[in-house]
mmCIF file of C-alpha atoms in Angstrom:
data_model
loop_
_atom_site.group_PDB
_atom_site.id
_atom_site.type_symbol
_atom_site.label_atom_id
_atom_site.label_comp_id
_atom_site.label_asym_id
_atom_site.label_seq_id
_atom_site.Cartn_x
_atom_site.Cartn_y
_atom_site.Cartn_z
ATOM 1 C CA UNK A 1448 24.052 21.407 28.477
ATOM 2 C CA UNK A 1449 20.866 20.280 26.600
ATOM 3 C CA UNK A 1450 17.692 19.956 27.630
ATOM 4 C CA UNK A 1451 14.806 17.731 29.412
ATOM 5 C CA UNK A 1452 13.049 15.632 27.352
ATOM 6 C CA UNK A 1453 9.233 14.940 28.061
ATOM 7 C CA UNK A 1454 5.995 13.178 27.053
ATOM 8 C CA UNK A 1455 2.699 15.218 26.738
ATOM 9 C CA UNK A 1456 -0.899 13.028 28.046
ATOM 10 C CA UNK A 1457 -3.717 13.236 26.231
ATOM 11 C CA UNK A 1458 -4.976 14.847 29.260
ATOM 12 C CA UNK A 1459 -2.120 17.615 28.910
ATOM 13 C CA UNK A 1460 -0.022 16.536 31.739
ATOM 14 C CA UNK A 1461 3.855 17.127 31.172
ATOM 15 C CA UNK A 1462 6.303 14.562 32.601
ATOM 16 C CA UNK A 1463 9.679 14.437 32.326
ATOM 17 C CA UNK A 1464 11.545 11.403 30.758
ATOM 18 C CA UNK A 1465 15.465 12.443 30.274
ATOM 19 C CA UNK A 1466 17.453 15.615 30.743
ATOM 20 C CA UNK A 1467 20.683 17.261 29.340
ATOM 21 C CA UNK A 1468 19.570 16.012 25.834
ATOM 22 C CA UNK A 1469 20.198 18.088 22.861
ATOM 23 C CA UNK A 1470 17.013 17.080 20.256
ATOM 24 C CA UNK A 1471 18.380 20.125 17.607
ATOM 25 C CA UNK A 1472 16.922 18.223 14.618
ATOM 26 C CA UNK A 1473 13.124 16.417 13.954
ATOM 27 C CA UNK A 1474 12.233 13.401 16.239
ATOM 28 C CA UNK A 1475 10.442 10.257 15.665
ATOM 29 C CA UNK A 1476 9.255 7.829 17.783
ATOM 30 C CA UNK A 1477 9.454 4.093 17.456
ATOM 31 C CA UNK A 1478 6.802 1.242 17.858
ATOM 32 C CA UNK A 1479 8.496 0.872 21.254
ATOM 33 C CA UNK A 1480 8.018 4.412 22.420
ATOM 34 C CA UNK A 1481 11.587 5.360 22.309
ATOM 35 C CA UNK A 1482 12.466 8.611 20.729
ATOM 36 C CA UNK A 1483 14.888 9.163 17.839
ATOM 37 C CA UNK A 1484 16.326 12.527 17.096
ATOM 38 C CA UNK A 1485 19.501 14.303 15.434
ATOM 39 C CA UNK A 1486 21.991 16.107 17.659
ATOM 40 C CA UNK A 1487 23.840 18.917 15.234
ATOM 41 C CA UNK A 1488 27.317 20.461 15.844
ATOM 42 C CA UNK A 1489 29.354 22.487 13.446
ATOM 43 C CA UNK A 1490 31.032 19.414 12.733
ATOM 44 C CA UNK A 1491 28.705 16.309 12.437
ATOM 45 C CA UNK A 1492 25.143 14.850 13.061
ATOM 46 C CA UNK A 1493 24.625 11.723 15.492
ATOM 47 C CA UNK A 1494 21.505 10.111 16.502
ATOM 48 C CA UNK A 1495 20.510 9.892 19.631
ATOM 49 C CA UNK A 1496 17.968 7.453 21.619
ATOM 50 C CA UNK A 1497 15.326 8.473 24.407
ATOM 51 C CA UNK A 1498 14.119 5.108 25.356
ATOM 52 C CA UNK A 1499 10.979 5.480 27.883
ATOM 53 C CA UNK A 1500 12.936 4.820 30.995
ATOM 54 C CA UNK A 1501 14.835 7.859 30.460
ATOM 55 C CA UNK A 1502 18.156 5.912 29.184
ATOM 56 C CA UNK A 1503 20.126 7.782 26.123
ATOM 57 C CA UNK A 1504 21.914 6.206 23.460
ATOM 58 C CA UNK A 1505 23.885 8.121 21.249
ATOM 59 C CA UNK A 1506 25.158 6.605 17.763
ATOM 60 C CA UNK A 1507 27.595 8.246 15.556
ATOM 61 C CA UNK A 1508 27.429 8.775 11.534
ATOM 62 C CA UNK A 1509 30.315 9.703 10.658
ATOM 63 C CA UNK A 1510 32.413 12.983 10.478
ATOM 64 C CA UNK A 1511 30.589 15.927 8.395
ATOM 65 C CA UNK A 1512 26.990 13.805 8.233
ATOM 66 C CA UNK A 1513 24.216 15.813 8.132
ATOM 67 C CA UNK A 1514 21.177 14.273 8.767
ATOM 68 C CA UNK A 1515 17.477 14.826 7.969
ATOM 69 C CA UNK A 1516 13.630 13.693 7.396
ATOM 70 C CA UNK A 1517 13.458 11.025 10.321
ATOM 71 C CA UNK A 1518 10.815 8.545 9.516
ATOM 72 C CA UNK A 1519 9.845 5.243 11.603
ATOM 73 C CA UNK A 1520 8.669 2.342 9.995
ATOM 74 C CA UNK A 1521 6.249 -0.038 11.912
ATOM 75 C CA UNK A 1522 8.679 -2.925 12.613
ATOM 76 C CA UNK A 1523 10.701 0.263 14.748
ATOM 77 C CA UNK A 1524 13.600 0.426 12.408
ATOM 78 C CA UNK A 1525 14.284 4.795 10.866
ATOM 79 C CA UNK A 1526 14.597 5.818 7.591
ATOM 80 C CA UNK A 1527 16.457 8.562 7.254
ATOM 81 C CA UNK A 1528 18.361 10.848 4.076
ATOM 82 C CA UNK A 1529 21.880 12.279 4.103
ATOM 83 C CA UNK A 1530 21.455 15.618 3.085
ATOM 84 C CA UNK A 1531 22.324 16.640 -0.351
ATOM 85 C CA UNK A 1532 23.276 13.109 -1.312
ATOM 86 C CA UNK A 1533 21.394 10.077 -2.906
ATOM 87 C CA UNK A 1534 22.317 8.121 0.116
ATOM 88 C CA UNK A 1535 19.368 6.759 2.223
ATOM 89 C CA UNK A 1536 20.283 4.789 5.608
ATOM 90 C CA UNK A 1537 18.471 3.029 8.119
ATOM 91 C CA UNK A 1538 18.891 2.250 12.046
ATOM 92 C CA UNK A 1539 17.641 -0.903 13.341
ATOM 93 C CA UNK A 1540 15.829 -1.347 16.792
ATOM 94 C CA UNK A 1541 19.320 -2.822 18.085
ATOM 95 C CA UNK A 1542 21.930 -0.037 16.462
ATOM 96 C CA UNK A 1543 22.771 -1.144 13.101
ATOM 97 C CA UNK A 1544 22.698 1.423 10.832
ATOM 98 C CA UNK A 1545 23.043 0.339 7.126
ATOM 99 C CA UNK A 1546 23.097 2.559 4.174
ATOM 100 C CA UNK A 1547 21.371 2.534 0.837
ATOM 101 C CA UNK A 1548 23.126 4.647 -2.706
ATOM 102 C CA UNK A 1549 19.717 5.124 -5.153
ATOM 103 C CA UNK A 1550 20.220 5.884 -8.952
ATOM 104 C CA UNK A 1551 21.628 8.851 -10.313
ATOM 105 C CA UNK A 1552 19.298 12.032 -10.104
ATOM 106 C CA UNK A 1553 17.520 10.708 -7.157
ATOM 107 C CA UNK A 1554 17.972 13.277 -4.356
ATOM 108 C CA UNK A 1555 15.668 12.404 -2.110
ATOM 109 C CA UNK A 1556 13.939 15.330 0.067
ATOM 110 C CA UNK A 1557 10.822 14.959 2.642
ATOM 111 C CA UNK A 1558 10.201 10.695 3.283
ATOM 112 C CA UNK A 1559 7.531 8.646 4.719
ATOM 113 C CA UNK A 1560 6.530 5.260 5.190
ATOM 114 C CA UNK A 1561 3.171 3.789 4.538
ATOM 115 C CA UNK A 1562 1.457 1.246 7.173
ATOM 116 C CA UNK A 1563 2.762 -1.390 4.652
ATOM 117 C CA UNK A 1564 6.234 -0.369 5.753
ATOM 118 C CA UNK A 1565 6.735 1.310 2.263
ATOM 119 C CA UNK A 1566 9.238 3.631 2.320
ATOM 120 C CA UNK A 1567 8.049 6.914 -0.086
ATOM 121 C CA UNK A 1568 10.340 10.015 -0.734
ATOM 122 C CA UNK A 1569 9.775 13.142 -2.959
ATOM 123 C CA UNK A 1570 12.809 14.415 -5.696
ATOM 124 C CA UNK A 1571 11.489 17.798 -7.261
ATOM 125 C CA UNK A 1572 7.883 17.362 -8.905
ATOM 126 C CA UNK A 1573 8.288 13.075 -8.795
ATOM 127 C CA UNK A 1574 7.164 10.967 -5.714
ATOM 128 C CA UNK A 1575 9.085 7.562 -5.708
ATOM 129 C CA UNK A 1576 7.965 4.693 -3.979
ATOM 130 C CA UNK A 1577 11.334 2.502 -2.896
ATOM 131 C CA UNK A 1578 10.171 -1.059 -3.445
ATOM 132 C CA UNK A 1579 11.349 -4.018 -1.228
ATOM 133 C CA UNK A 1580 13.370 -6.101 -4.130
ATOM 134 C CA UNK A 1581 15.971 -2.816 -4.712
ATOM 135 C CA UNK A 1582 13.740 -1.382 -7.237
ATOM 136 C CA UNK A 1583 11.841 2.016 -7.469
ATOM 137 C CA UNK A 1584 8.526 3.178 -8.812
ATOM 138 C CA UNK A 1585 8.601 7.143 -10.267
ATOM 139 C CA UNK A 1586 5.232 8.377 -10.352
ATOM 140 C CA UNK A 1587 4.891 12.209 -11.558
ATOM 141 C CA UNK A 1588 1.729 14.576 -12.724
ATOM 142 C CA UNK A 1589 3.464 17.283 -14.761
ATOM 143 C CA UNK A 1590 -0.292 19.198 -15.227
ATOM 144 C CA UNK A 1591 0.736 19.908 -11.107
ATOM 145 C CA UNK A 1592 3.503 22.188 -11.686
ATOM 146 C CA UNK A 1593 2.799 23.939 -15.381
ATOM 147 C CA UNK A 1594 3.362 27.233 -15.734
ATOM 148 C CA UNK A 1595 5.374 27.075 -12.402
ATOM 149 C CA UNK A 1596 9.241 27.980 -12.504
ATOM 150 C CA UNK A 1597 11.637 25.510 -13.249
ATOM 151 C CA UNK A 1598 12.749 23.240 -10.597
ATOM 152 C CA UNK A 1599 10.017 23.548 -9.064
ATOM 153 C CA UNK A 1600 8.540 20.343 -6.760
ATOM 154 C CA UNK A 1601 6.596 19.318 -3.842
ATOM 155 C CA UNK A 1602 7.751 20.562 -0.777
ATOM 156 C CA UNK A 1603 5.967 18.478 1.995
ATOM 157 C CA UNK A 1604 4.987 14.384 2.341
ATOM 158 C CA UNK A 1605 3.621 12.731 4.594
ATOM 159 C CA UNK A 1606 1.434 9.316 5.102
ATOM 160 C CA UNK A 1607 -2.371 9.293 5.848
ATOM 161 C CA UNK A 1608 -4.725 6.681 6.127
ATOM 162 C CA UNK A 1609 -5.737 3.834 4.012
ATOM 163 C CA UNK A 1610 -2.660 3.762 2.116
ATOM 164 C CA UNK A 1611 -2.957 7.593 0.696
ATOM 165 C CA UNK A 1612 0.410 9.869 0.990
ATOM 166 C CA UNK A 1613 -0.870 13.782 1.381
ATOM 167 C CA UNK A 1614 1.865 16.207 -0.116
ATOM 168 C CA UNK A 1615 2.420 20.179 -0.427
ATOM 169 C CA UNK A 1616 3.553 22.095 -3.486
ATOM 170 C CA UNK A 1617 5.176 25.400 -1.855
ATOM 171 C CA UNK A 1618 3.826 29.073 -3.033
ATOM 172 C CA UNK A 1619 5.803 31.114 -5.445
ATOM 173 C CA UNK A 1620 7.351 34.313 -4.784
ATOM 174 C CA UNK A 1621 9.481 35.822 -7.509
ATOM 175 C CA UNK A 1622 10.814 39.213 -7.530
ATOM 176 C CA UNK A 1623 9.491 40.130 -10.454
ATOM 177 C CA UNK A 1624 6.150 40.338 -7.854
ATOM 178 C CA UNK A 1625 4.538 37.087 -9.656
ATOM 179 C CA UNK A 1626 2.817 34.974 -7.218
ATOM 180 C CA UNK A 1627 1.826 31.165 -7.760
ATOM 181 C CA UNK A 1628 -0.465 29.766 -4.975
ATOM 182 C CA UNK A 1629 0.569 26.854 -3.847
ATOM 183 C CA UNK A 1630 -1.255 23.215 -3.041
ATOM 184 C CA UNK A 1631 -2.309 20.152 -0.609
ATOM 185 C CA UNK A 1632 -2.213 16.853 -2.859
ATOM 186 C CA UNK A 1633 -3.688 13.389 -2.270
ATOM 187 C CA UNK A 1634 -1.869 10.682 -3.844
ATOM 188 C CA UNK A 1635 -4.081 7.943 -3.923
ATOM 189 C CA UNK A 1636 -3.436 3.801 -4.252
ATOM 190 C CA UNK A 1637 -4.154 3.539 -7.085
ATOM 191 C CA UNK A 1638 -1.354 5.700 -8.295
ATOM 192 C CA UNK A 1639 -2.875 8.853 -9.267
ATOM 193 C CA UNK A 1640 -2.865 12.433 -7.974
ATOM 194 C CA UNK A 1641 -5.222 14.604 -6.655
ATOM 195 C CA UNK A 1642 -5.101 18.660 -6.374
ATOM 196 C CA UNK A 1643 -7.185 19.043 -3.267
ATOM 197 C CA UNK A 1644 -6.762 22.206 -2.166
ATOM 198 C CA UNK A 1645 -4.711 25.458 -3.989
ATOM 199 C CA UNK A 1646 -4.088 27.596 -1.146
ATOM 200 C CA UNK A 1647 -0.997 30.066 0.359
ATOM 201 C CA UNK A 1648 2.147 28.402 1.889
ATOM 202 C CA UNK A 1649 1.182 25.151 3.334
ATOM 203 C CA UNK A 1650 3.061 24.298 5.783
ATOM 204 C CA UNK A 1651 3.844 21.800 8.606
ATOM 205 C CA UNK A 1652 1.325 18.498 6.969
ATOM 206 C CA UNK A 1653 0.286 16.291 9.472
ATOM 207 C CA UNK A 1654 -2.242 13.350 8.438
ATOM 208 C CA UNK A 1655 -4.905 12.497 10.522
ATOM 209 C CA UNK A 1656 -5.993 9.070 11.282
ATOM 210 C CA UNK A 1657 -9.713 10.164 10.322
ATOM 211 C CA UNK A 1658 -7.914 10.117 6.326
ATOM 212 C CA UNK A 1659 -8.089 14.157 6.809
ATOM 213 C CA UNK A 1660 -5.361 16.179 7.314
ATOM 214 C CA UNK A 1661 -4.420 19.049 8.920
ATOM 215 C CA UNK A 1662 -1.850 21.913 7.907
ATOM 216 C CA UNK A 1663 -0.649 25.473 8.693
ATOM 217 C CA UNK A 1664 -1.129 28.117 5.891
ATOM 218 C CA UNK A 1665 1.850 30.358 6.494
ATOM 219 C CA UNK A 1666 2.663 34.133 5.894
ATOM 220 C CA UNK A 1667 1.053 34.686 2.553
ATOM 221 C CA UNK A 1668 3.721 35.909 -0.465
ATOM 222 C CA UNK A 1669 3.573 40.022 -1.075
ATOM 223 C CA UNK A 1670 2.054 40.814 2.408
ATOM 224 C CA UNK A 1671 4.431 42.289 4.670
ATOM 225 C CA UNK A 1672 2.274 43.818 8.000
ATOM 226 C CA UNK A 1673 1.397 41.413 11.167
ATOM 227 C CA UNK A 1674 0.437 38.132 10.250
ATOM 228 C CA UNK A 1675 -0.527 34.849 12.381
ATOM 229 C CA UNK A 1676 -0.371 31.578 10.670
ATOM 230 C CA UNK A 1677 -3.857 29.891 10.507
ATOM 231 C CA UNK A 1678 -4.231 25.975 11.134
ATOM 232 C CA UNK A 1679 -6.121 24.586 8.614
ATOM 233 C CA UNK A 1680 -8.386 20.987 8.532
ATOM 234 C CA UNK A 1681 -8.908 19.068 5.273
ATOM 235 C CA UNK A 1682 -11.066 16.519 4.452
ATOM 236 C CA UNK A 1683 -11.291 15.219 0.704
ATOM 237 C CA UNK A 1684 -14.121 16.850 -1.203
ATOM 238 C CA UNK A 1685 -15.297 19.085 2.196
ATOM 239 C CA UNK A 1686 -14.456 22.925 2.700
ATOM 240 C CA UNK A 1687 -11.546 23.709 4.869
ATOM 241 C CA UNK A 1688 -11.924 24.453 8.291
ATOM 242 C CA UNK A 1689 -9.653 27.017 9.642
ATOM 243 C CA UNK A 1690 -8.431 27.559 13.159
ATOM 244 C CA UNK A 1691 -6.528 30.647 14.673
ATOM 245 C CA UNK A 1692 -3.290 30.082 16.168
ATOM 246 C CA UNK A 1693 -2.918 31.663 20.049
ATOM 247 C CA UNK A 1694 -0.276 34.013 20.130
ATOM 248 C CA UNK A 1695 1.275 36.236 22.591
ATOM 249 C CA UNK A 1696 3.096 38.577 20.474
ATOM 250 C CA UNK A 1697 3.511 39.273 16.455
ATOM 251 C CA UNK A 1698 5.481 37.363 14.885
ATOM 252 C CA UNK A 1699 4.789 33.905 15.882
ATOM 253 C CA UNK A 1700 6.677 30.683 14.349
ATOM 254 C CA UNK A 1701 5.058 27.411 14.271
ATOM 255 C CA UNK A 1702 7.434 24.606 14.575
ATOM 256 C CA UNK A 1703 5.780 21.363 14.480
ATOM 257 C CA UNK A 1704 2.998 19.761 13.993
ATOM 258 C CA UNK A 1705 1.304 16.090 15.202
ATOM 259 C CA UNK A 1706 -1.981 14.614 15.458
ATOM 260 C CA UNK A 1707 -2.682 12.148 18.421
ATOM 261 C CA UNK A 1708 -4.869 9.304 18.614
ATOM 262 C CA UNK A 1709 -7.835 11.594 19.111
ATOM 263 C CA UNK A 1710 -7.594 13.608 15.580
ATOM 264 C CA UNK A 1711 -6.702 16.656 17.891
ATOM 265 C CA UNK A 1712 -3.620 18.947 15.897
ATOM 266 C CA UNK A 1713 -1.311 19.809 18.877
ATOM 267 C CA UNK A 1714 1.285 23.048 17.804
ATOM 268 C CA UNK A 1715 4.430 24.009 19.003
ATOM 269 C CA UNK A 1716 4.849 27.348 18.949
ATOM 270 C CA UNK A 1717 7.153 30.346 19.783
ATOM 271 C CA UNK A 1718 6.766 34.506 19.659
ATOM 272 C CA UNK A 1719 8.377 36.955 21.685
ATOM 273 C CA UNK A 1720 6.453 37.235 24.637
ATOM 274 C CA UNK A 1721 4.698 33.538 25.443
ATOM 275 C CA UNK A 1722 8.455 32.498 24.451
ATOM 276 C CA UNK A 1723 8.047 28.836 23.397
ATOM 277 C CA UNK A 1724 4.813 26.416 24.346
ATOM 278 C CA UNK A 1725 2.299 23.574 23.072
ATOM 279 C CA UNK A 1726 -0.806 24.236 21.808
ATOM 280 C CA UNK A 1727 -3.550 21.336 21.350
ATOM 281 C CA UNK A 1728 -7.007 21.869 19.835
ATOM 282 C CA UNK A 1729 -9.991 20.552 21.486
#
């Protein structure tokens, strides 16, 4: 069971690197190339290893672990949370996985990891920046989420250029019928946030290495006929450009979302008739 494992060119040829392996949760690659991703069961998480050459490595976490937000840092070790716990843990390049217990009311949700090799992770409305020497920075802009419900935090982070972290506060959709649009944030070096964008249900943030970034904007709240998700391209201080999404059939899911070396947004999509496939934008 499983299944095959490839790598994408820039040209768009498909070649296949290992088979039989069961990728169910968010990948990452290393500096080496080598691909780290979560295989799920009903009863644990493990990681698993796709090194170039096709050889698979599988390392276990422990009974019940459930794993989530993959990150790689650029001397190739992975940051990565235990759901639902304040526990952060980290695999080396050779298989050691350590683990890291932050401060009470730290949950830590989406991560990333600067050039620097900072490692960044949102809890609710805060972003918190996990310093080298054990400590953490807590930086917050309350004037993001006023008059929004209560619990209410960024939903999406990921790391751009030049140091800047790009983030997404979700859309509301209460039953009473209110709607709150939702956001794309910069968060800048020099510690300060910035509301780019207020738009529907961002989605899927990838950063470009241009500083832009690029985003789906999702099913709109309170519209319920046939809807296709629209790709959308942000630059600081420009208008948005917005791309349609190919589709077969209504509805169509977008899965993921990377940016190659080229600032082209390749998609991976699925609807009922085209079934699952890769999209790039040239």
């Amino acid at each position: 069971m499983g299944a095959d494992i490839g790598k994408i060119a820039i040209d768009g040829r498909w070649s296949v690197v290992a088979s039989g392996v069961n990728c169910s949760g968010g990948g990452v690659f290393r500096g080496d190339g080598a691909l780290v991703c979560v295989r799920r069961s009903a009863t644990e998480d493990v990681l698993q290893v796709v090194e170039p050459a096709g050889r698979v490595e599988t390392i276990p976490l422990g009974a019940s672990f459930r794993a989530g937000s993959l990150v790689a840092a650029p001397d190739g070790t992975i940051l990565f949370r235990e759901n639902q716990t304040r526990r952060l843990w980290r695999l080396t390049q050779n298989a050691v996985v350590t683990d890291l217990e932050l401060p009470e009311g730290f949950v830590p949700g989406a991560m990333a990891i600067t050039s620097d090799g900072t490692a960044w992770f949102i809890a609710g409305p805060a972003l918190v920046r996990v310093n080298k020497n054990g400590t953490y920075d807590v930086f917050r802009d309350d004037a993001l989420f006023e008059r929004r419900q209560p619990g209410a935090g960024f939903s999406r982070l990921v790391a751009g250029a030049g140091g800047r972290l790009w983030l997404a506060i979700p859309t509301e959709d209460r039953t009473s019928g209110y709607h709150r649009t939702g956001a794309i944030v910069s968060f800048t070096p020099d510690g300060s946030f910035h509301e780019e964008l207020v738009i529907s249900s961002p989605t899927l943030v990838a950063a470009a290495h241009d500083a832009s970034v690029w985003f789906i904007q999702d099913i709109p709240p309170g519209f319920f006929g046939p809807y296709v998700p629209t790709l959308v391209h942000l630059t600081r201080q420009s208008e948005p450009q917005t791309f349609g999404v190919p589709i077969g059939f209504w509805p169509v899911s977008s899965h993921d979302l990377v940016v190659d070396s080229q600032n082209r947004p390749w998609l991976a999509l699925t609807d009922p008739v085209a079934r699952s496939r890769i999209a790039v934008l040239r």
